[in-house]
Amino acid sequence: MMLAIARPLQKLPWQLPRLSLLDRYILREMIRPFVFGFGIFTAIAAVIGTVFYLIRNMVEHNLSILSAMEVFFLRLPTFAVLGIPMAMLFGSLLSYSQLSRRSELIACKSCGVSPVRLVRPALLAGFCALLFTFALNELVAPPLAYRAIQTLQLAIQQPQPSFQTRNIFYRRFAAGQLQQLFFAHRFDGRVMGGVTVLNFEQGQLREIITAQKAQWQGSAWLFRQGTYHRLQGDRNYAVAETFVERRFPYPRTPLDLAMETRVPEFMTSREIYRYLQILAESGDTKRLRQWRVQLQEKLSLPFLCLSFAVIGAVLGISSPRQGQGRAFGLSVVIIFGYYVAAFIFTAFGEGGAVSPIVASWLPKGIVSAIALGMLYHANRH
């Protein structure tokens, strides 16, 4: 019965094609150098990014070894995200170089196998690495990195609240004109203290509200122990009164701004996007640009896996004498060149010279164009 069902299922048109013997062989050859490169590049990133910082805390704040190790392992997924594209470049470059040096790729070419066909396993590996990097960067790295920071703060007895405690400042714009300034001296997580609100109409100050306390209650702000002033066109007070409690239907954006203290590294793309909507209401254009660039960087980084896989494979095919040391050195040079360009474009994006999409995606697009150009040249010659 099962055999009768299995036979027609094997012939369904949507069934994925099985990997050929050549694909499986090349992919198997890529595993060892990829794992080696992943370990090396992740370790380098971890040492630069967190080991020195942990050692300084061990010396200055008596951080225990166990706490330092816990923080280190919690931070590892963040550095693994950076290490996977680098390892993809190194793994494809070294594996294809070894296959060329053993004349196995030459034998394939003599049988009519084109370089484009030979690069297909590397492209498949790069696509799998892309998916894994994206999942790791979205689901695993941000919460663990944030937990690492909290663990470190508790270990050195310097815990930080998960909200902004002082000087909450919010500006609201409409049609390009300032509508409201909201300022609170302090915040305990529920109630704001020392609140001042300035409301504008057509660029002119019209209302001044001060209160000792303010709290968000569902759909409006409840101000307590405050004063309300309504100004006329000549800046004279039309209304001046005190109140014990009074509700104002202002947006809850100041509360949202105060409750979020994480940086983009500790947030998923969806969380960053939600926070960008809050920043857009506040009118903080500089910070808005920075966060938009960081969002695009998070989305575009995994696509390096594809480009680096193709570049490494083509270089390995055309330069068969690459040993492990030369392959590692060439990988470092390529990676260094990319990150210099990416740093420059990121600075341009945060400064407003180019859009966030251009700042983040153009360096990846250049790398992809180089990869396609190298593959086309190798296929022609």
PDB file of C-alpha atoms in Angstrom, residues 74-249:
ATOM      1  CA  LEU A  74      25.566  35.013  25.351  1.00  0.00           C
ATOM      2  CA  ARG A  75      27.315  37.390  22.969  1.00  0.00           C
ATOM      3  CA  LEU A  76      28.645  34.665  20.653  1.00  0.00           C
ATOM      4  CA  PRO A  77      25.572  34.557  18.343  1.00  0.00           C
ATOM      5  CA  THR A  78      26.085  38.246  17.559  1.00  0.00           C
ATOM      6  CA  PHE A  79      29.626  37.587  16.398  1.00  0.00           C
ATOM      7  CA  ALA A  80      28.567  34.397  14.626  1.00  0.00           C
ATOM      8  CA  VAL A  81      26.319  36.555  12.424  1.00  0.00           C
ATOM      9  CA  LEU A  82      29.439  38.444  11.339  1.00  0.00           C
ATOM     10  CA  GLY A  83      31.512  35.286  10.987  1.00  0.00           C
ATOM     11  CA  ILE A  84      29.212  33.334   8.666  1.00  0.00           C
ATOM     12  CA  PRO A  85      29.659  35.530   5.524  1.00  0.00           C
ATOM     13  CA  MET A  86      33.421  35.635   6.104  1.00  0.00           C
ATOM     14  CA  ALA A  87      33.540  31.864   6.548  1.00  0.00           C
ATOM     15  CA  MET A  88      31.504  31.472   3.365  1.00  0.00           C
ATOM     16  CA  LEU A  89      34.157  33.376   1.426  1.00  0.00           C
ATOM     17  CA  PHE A  90      37.035  31.458   3.000  1.00  0.00           C
ATOM     18  CA  GLY A  91      35.346  28.059   2.702  1.00  0.00           C
ATOM     19  CA  SER A  92      34.460  28.393  -0.971  1.00  0.00           C
ATOM     20  CA  LEU A  93      37.840  29.885  -1.865  1.00  0.00           C
ATOM     21  CA  LEU A  94      39.873  27.179  -0.125  1.00  0.00           C
ATOM     22  CA  SER A  95      37.720  24.227  -1.189  1.00  0.00           C
ATOM     23  CA  TYR A  96      37.638  25.213  -4.869  1.00  0.00           C
ATOM     24  CA  SER A  97      41.380  25.948  -4.790  1.00  0.00           C
ATOM     25  CA  GLN A  98      42.063  22.458  -3.448  1.00  0.00           C
ATOM     26  CA  LEU A  99      39.821  20.890  -6.091  1.00  0.00           C
ATOM     27  CA  SER A 100      41.643  22.842  -8.803  1.00  0.00           C
ATOM     28  CA  ARG A 101      45.051  21.931  -7.398  1.00  0.00           C
ATOM     29  CA  ARG A 102      44.114  18.241  -7.503  1.00  0.00           C
ATOM     30  CA  SER A 103      43.016  18.747 -11.147  1.00  0.00           C
ATOM     31  CA  GLU A 104      39.480  17.618 -10.343  1.00  0.00           C
ATOM     32  CA  LEU A 105      37.920  20.806 -11.682  1.00  0.00           C
ATOM     33  CA  ILE A 106      40.132  20.610 -14.763  1.00  0.00           C
ATOM     34  CA  ALA A 107      38.748  17.133 -15.406  1.00  0.00           C
ATOM     35  CA  CYS A 108      35.220  18.512 -15.058  1.00  0.00           C
ATOM     36  CA  LYS A 109      35.966  21.303 -17.520  1.00  0.00           C
ATOM     37  CA  SER A 110      37.412  18.814 -20.023  1.00  0.00           C
ATOM     38  CA  CYS A 111      34.100  16.938 -19.834  1.00  0.00           C
ATOM     39  CA  GLY A 112      32.215  20.104 -20.777  1.00  0.00           C
ATOM     40  CA  VAL A 113      31.194  21.300 -17.296  1.00  0.00           C
ATOM     41  CA  SER A 114      31.124  25.096 -17.319  1.00  0.00           C
ATOM     42  CA  PRO A 115      32.379  27.309 -14.460  1.00  0.00           C
ATOM     43  CA  VAL A 116      28.778  28.455 -13.913  1.00  0.00           C
ATOM     44  CA  ARG A 117      27.791  24.835 -13.297  1.00  0.00           C
ATOM     45  CA  LEU A 118      30.764  24.321 -10.989  1.00  0.00           C
ATOM     46  CA  VAL A 119      29.827  27.366  -8.904  1.00  0.00           C
ATOM     47  CA  ARG A 120      26.267  26.130  -8.345  1.00  0.00           C
ATOM     48  CA  PRO A 121      27.097  24.165  -5.150  1.00  0.00           C
ATOM     49  CA  ALA A 122      28.753  27.261  -3.665  1.00  0.00           C
ATOM     50  CA  LEU A 123      25.678  29.294  -4.566  1.00  0.00           C
ATOM     51  CA  LEU A 124      23.462  26.731  -2.854  1.00  0.00           C
ATOM     52  CA  ALA A 125      25.663  26.787   0.241  1.00  0.00           C
ATOM     53  CA  GLY A 126      25.576  30.587   0.223  1.00  0.00           C
ATOM     54  CA  PHE A 127      21.782  30.579   0.050  1.00  0.00           C
ATOM     55  CA  CYS A 128      21.567  28.204   3.029  1.00  0.00           C
ATOM     56  CA  ALA A 129      24.025  30.417   4.914  1.00  0.00           C
ATOM     57  CA  LEU A 130      21.869  33.448   4.044  1.00  0.00           C
ATOM     58  CA  LEU A 131      18.766  31.867   5.563  1.00  0.00           C
ATOM     59  CA  PHE A 132      20.637  30.718   8.664  1.00  0.00           C
ATOM     60  CA  THR A 133      22.264  34.135   9.146  1.00  0.00           C
ATOM     61  CA  PHE A 134      18.934  35.920   8.813  1.00  0.00           C
ATOM     62  CA  ALA A 135      17.271  33.604  11.351  1.00  0.00           C
ATOM     63  CA  LEU A 136      20.184  33.915  13.765  1.00  0.00           C
ATOM     64  CA  ASN A 137      20.230  37.700  13.428  1.00  0.00           C
ATOM     65  CA  GLU A 138      16.477  37.984  14.003  1.00  0.00           C
ATOM     66  CA  LEU A 139      15.544  35.276  16.480  1.00  0.00           C
ATOM     67  CA  VAL A 140      18.631  34.453  18.529  1.00  0.00           C
ATOM     68  CA  ALA A 141      21.282  37.178  18.608  1.00  0.00           C
ATOM     69  CA  PRO A 142      19.238  40.266  19.721  1.00  0.00           C
ATOM     70  CA  PRO A 143      17.589  38.799  22.861  1.00  0.00           C
ATOM     71  CA  LEU A 144      20.774  37.010  23.940  1.00  0.00           C
ATOM     72  CA  ALA A 145      22.893  40.127  23.422  1.00  0.00           C
ATOM     73  CA  TYR A 146      20.484  42.171  25.543  1.00  0.00           C
ATOM     74  CA  ARG A 147      20.509  39.486  28.210  1.00  0.00           C
ATOM     75  CA  ALA A 148      24.319  39.575  28.163  1.00  0.00           C
ATOM     76  CA  ILE A 149      24.327  43.306  28.909  1.00  0.00           C
ATOM     77  CA  GLN A 150      21.846  42.843  31.764  1.00  0.00           C
ATOM     78  CA  THR A 151      23.905  39.958  33.177  1.00  0.00           C
ATOM     79  CA  LEU A 152      27.059  42.065  33.065  1.00  0.00           C
ATOM     80  CA  GLN A 153      25.391  45.018  34.781  1.00  0.00           C
ATOM     81  CA  LEU A 154      24.100  42.794  37.578  1.00  0.00           C
ATOM     82  CA  ALA A 155      27.478  41.080  37.971  1.00  0.00           C
ATOM     83  CA  ILE A 156      29.337  44.369  38.456  1.00  0.00           C
ATOM     84  CA  GLN A 157      26.498  45.684  40.656  1.00  0.00           C
ATOM     85  CA  GLN A 158      25.592  48.491  38.279  1.00  0.00           C
ATOM     86  CA  PRO A 159      22.100  47.494  37.119  1.00  0.00           C
ATOM     87  CA  GLN A 160      20.431  49.881  34.716  1.00  0.00           C
ATOM     88  CA  PRO A 161      16.644  50.280  34.464  1.00  0.00           C
ATOM     89  CA  SER A 162      14.951  49.206  31.260  1.00  0.00           C
ATOM     90  CA  PHE A 163      13.516  52.699  30.819  1.00  0.00           C
ATOM     91  CA  GLN A 164      14.776  56.269  30.668  1.00  0.00           C
ATOM     92  CA  THR A 165      14.727  57.767  34.168  1.00  0.00           C
ATOM     93  CA  ARG A 166      15.475  61.438  33.573  1.00  0.00           C
ATOM     94  CA  ASN A 167      14.959  64.227  31.037  1.00  0.00           C
ATOM     95  CA  ILE A 168      12.327  62.722  28.751  1.00  0.00           C
ATOM     96  CA  PHE A 169      11.967  65.094  25.809  1.00  0.00           C
ATOM     97  CA  TYR A 170       9.482  64.791  22.959  1.00  0.00           C
ATOM     98  CA  ARG A 171       8.599  67.023  20.011  1.00  0.00           C
ATOM     99  CA  ARG A 172       5.520  66.527  17.847  1.00  0.00           C
ATOM    100  CA  PHE A 173       5.249  67.959  14.351  1.00  0.00           C
ATOM    101  CA  ALA A 174       2.357  68.232  11.902  1.00  0.00           C
ATOM    102  CA  ALA A 175       2.653  69.459   8.306  1.00  0.00           C
ATOM    103  CA  GLY A 176       6.243  70.471   9.018  1.00  0.00           C
ATOM    104  CA  GLN A 177       5.311  72.748  11.934  1.00  0.00           C
ATOM    105  CA  LEU A 178       6.006  72.234  15.607  1.00  0.00           C
ATOM    106  CA  GLN A 179       2.826  71.316  17.473  1.00  0.00           C
ATOM    107  CA  GLN A 180       3.989  70.275  20.940  1.00  0.00           C
ATOM    108  CA  LEU A 181       6.969  70.114  23.281  1.00  0.00           C
ATOM    109  CA  PHE A 182       6.724  67.572  26.110  1.00  0.00           C
ATOM    110  CA  PHE A 183       9.371  67.462  28.841  1.00  0.00           C
ATOM    111  CA  ALA A 184       9.586  65.465  32.074  1.00  0.00           C
ATOM    112  CA  HIS A 185      12.405  65.760  34.595  1.00  0.00           C
ATOM    113  CA  ARG A 186      12.105  62.210  35.939  1.00  0.00           C
ATOM    114  CA  PHE A 187      10.334  58.897  35.354  1.00  0.00           C
ATOM    115  CA  ASP A 188       9.992  55.846  37.628  1.00  0.00           C
ATOM    116  CA  GLY A 189       8.547  53.460  35.065  1.00  0.00           C
ATOM    117  CA  ARG A 190       4.917  54.454  35.692  1.00  0.00           C
ATOM    118  CA  VAL A 191       4.686  58.125  36.692  1.00  0.00           C
ATOM    119  CA  MET A 192       6.527  61.112  35.227  1.00  0.00           C
ATOM    120  CA  GLY A 193       7.488  64.012  37.455  1.00  0.00           C
ATOM    121  CA  GLY A 194       8.165  67.685  36.795  1.00  0.00           C
ATOM    122  CA  VAL A 195       6.227  67.773  33.524  1.00  0.00           C
ATOM    123  CA  THR A 196       6.026  70.783  31.215  1.00  0.00           C
ATOM    124  CA  VAL A 197       4.000  70.837  27.991  1.00  0.00           C
ATOM    125  CA  LEU A 198       4.060  73.629  25.399  1.00  0.00           C
ATOM    126  CA  ASN A 199       1.389  73.571  22.673  1.00  0.00           C
ATOM    127  CA  PHE A 200       1.717  75.580  19.469  1.00  0.00           C
ATOM    128  CA  GLU A 201      -0.754  76.708  16.821  1.00  0.00           C
ATOM    129  CA  GLN A 202       0.633  77.778  13.428  1.00  0.00           C
ATOM    130  CA  GLY A 203       4.056  78.233  14.959  1.00  0.00           C
ATOM    131  CA  GLN A 204       2.805  80.397  17.846  1.00  0.00           C
ATOM    132  CA  LEU A 205       2.861  79.346  21.499  1.00  0.00           C
ATOM    133  CA  ARG A 206      -0.731  79.004  22.734  1.00  0.00           C
ATOM    134  CA  GLU A 207      -0.737  76.762  25.848  1.00  0.00           C
ATOM    135  CA  ILE A 208       1.605  76.141  28.774  1.00  0.00           C
ATOM    136  CA  ILE A 209       0.840  73.247  31.108  1.00  0.00           C
ATOM    137  CA  THR A 210       2.946  72.296  34.102  1.00  0.00           C
ATOM    138  CA  ALA A 211       2.328  69.460  36.560  1.00  0.00           C
ATOM    139  CA  GLN A 212       4.099  67.791  39.417  1.00  0.00           C
ATOM    140  CA  LYS A 213       3.063  64.347  38.127  1.00  0.00           C
ATOM    141  CA  ALA A 214       1.700  62.864  34.903  1.00  0.00           C
ATOM    142  CA  GLN A 215       0.612  59.304  34.160  1.00  0.00           C
ATOM    143  CA  TRP A 216      -0.721  57.602  31.044  1.00  0.00           C
ATOM    144  CA  GLN A 217      -4.159  56.083  31.632  1.00  0.00           C
ATOM    145  CA  GLY A 218      -5.391  54.141  28.657  1.00  0.00           C
ATOM    146  CA  SER A 219      -6.308  56.900  26.220  1.00  0.00           C
ATOM    147  CA  ALA A 220      -5.101  60.156  27.785  1.00  0.00           C
ATOM    148  CA  TRP A 221      -2.594  61.671  30.201  1.00  0.00           C
ATOM    149  CA  LEU A 222      -3.700  62.370  33.769  1.00  0.00           C
ATOM    150  CA  PHE A 223      -1.879  65.438  35.099  1.00  0.00           C
ATOM    151  CA  ARG A 224      -1.849  66.109  38.858  1.00  0.00           C
ATOM    152  CA  GLN A 225      -1.077  69.248  40.864  1.00  0.00           C
ATOM    153  CA  GLY A 226      -0.534  71.563  37.922  1.00  0.00           C
ATOM    154  CA  THR A 227      -1.277  74.849  36.223  1.00  0.00           C
ATOM    155  CA  TYR A 228      -2.835  75.635  32.859  1.00  0.00           C
ATOM    156  CA  HIS A 229      -2.211  78.831  30.892  1.00  0.00           C
ATOM    157  CA  ARG A 230      -3.865  79.838  27.620  1.00  0.00           C
ATOM    158  CA  LEU A 231      -2.108  82.613  25.701  1.00  0.00           C
ATOM    159  CA  GLN A 232      -3.562  85.201  23.369  1.00  0.00           C
ATOM    160  CA  GLY A 233      -1.882  86.490  20.208  1.00  0.00           C
ATOM    161  CA  ASP A 234      -0.123  89.270  22.133  1.00  0.00           C
ATOM    162  CA  ARG A 235       1.305  86.716  24.601  1.00  0.00           C
ATOM    163  CA  ASN A 236      -1.052  87.831  27.376  1.00  0.00           C
ATOM    164  CA  TYR A 237      -2.745  85.157  29.446  1.00  0.00           C
ATOM    165  CA  ALA A 238      -6.350  84.597  28.378  1.00  0.00           C
ATOM    166  CA  VAL A 239      -6.737  81.767  30.893  1.00  0.00           C
ATOM    167  CA  ALA A 240      -4.644  81.010  33.975  1.00  0.00           C
ATOM    168  CA  GLU A 241      -5.788  78.359  36.409  1.00  0.00           C
ATOM    169  CA  THR A 242      -4.561  75.639  38.716  1.00  0.00           C
ATOM    170  CA  PHE A 243      -5.914  72.111  38.958  1.00  0.00           C
ATOM    171  CA  VAL A 244      -5.618  69.063  41.164  1.00  0.00           C
ATOM    172  CA  GLU A 245      -6.252  66.525  38.410  1.00  0.00           C
ATOM    173  CA  ARG A 246      -6.906  67.032  34.732  1.00  0.00           C
ATOM    174  CA  ARG A 247      -6.909  64.754  31.689  1.00  0.00           C
ATOM    175  CA  PHE A 248      -5.291  65.775  28.410  1.00  0.00           C
ATOM    176  CA  PRO A 249      -5.802  63.739  25.198  1.00  0.00           C
TER     177      PRO A 249
END
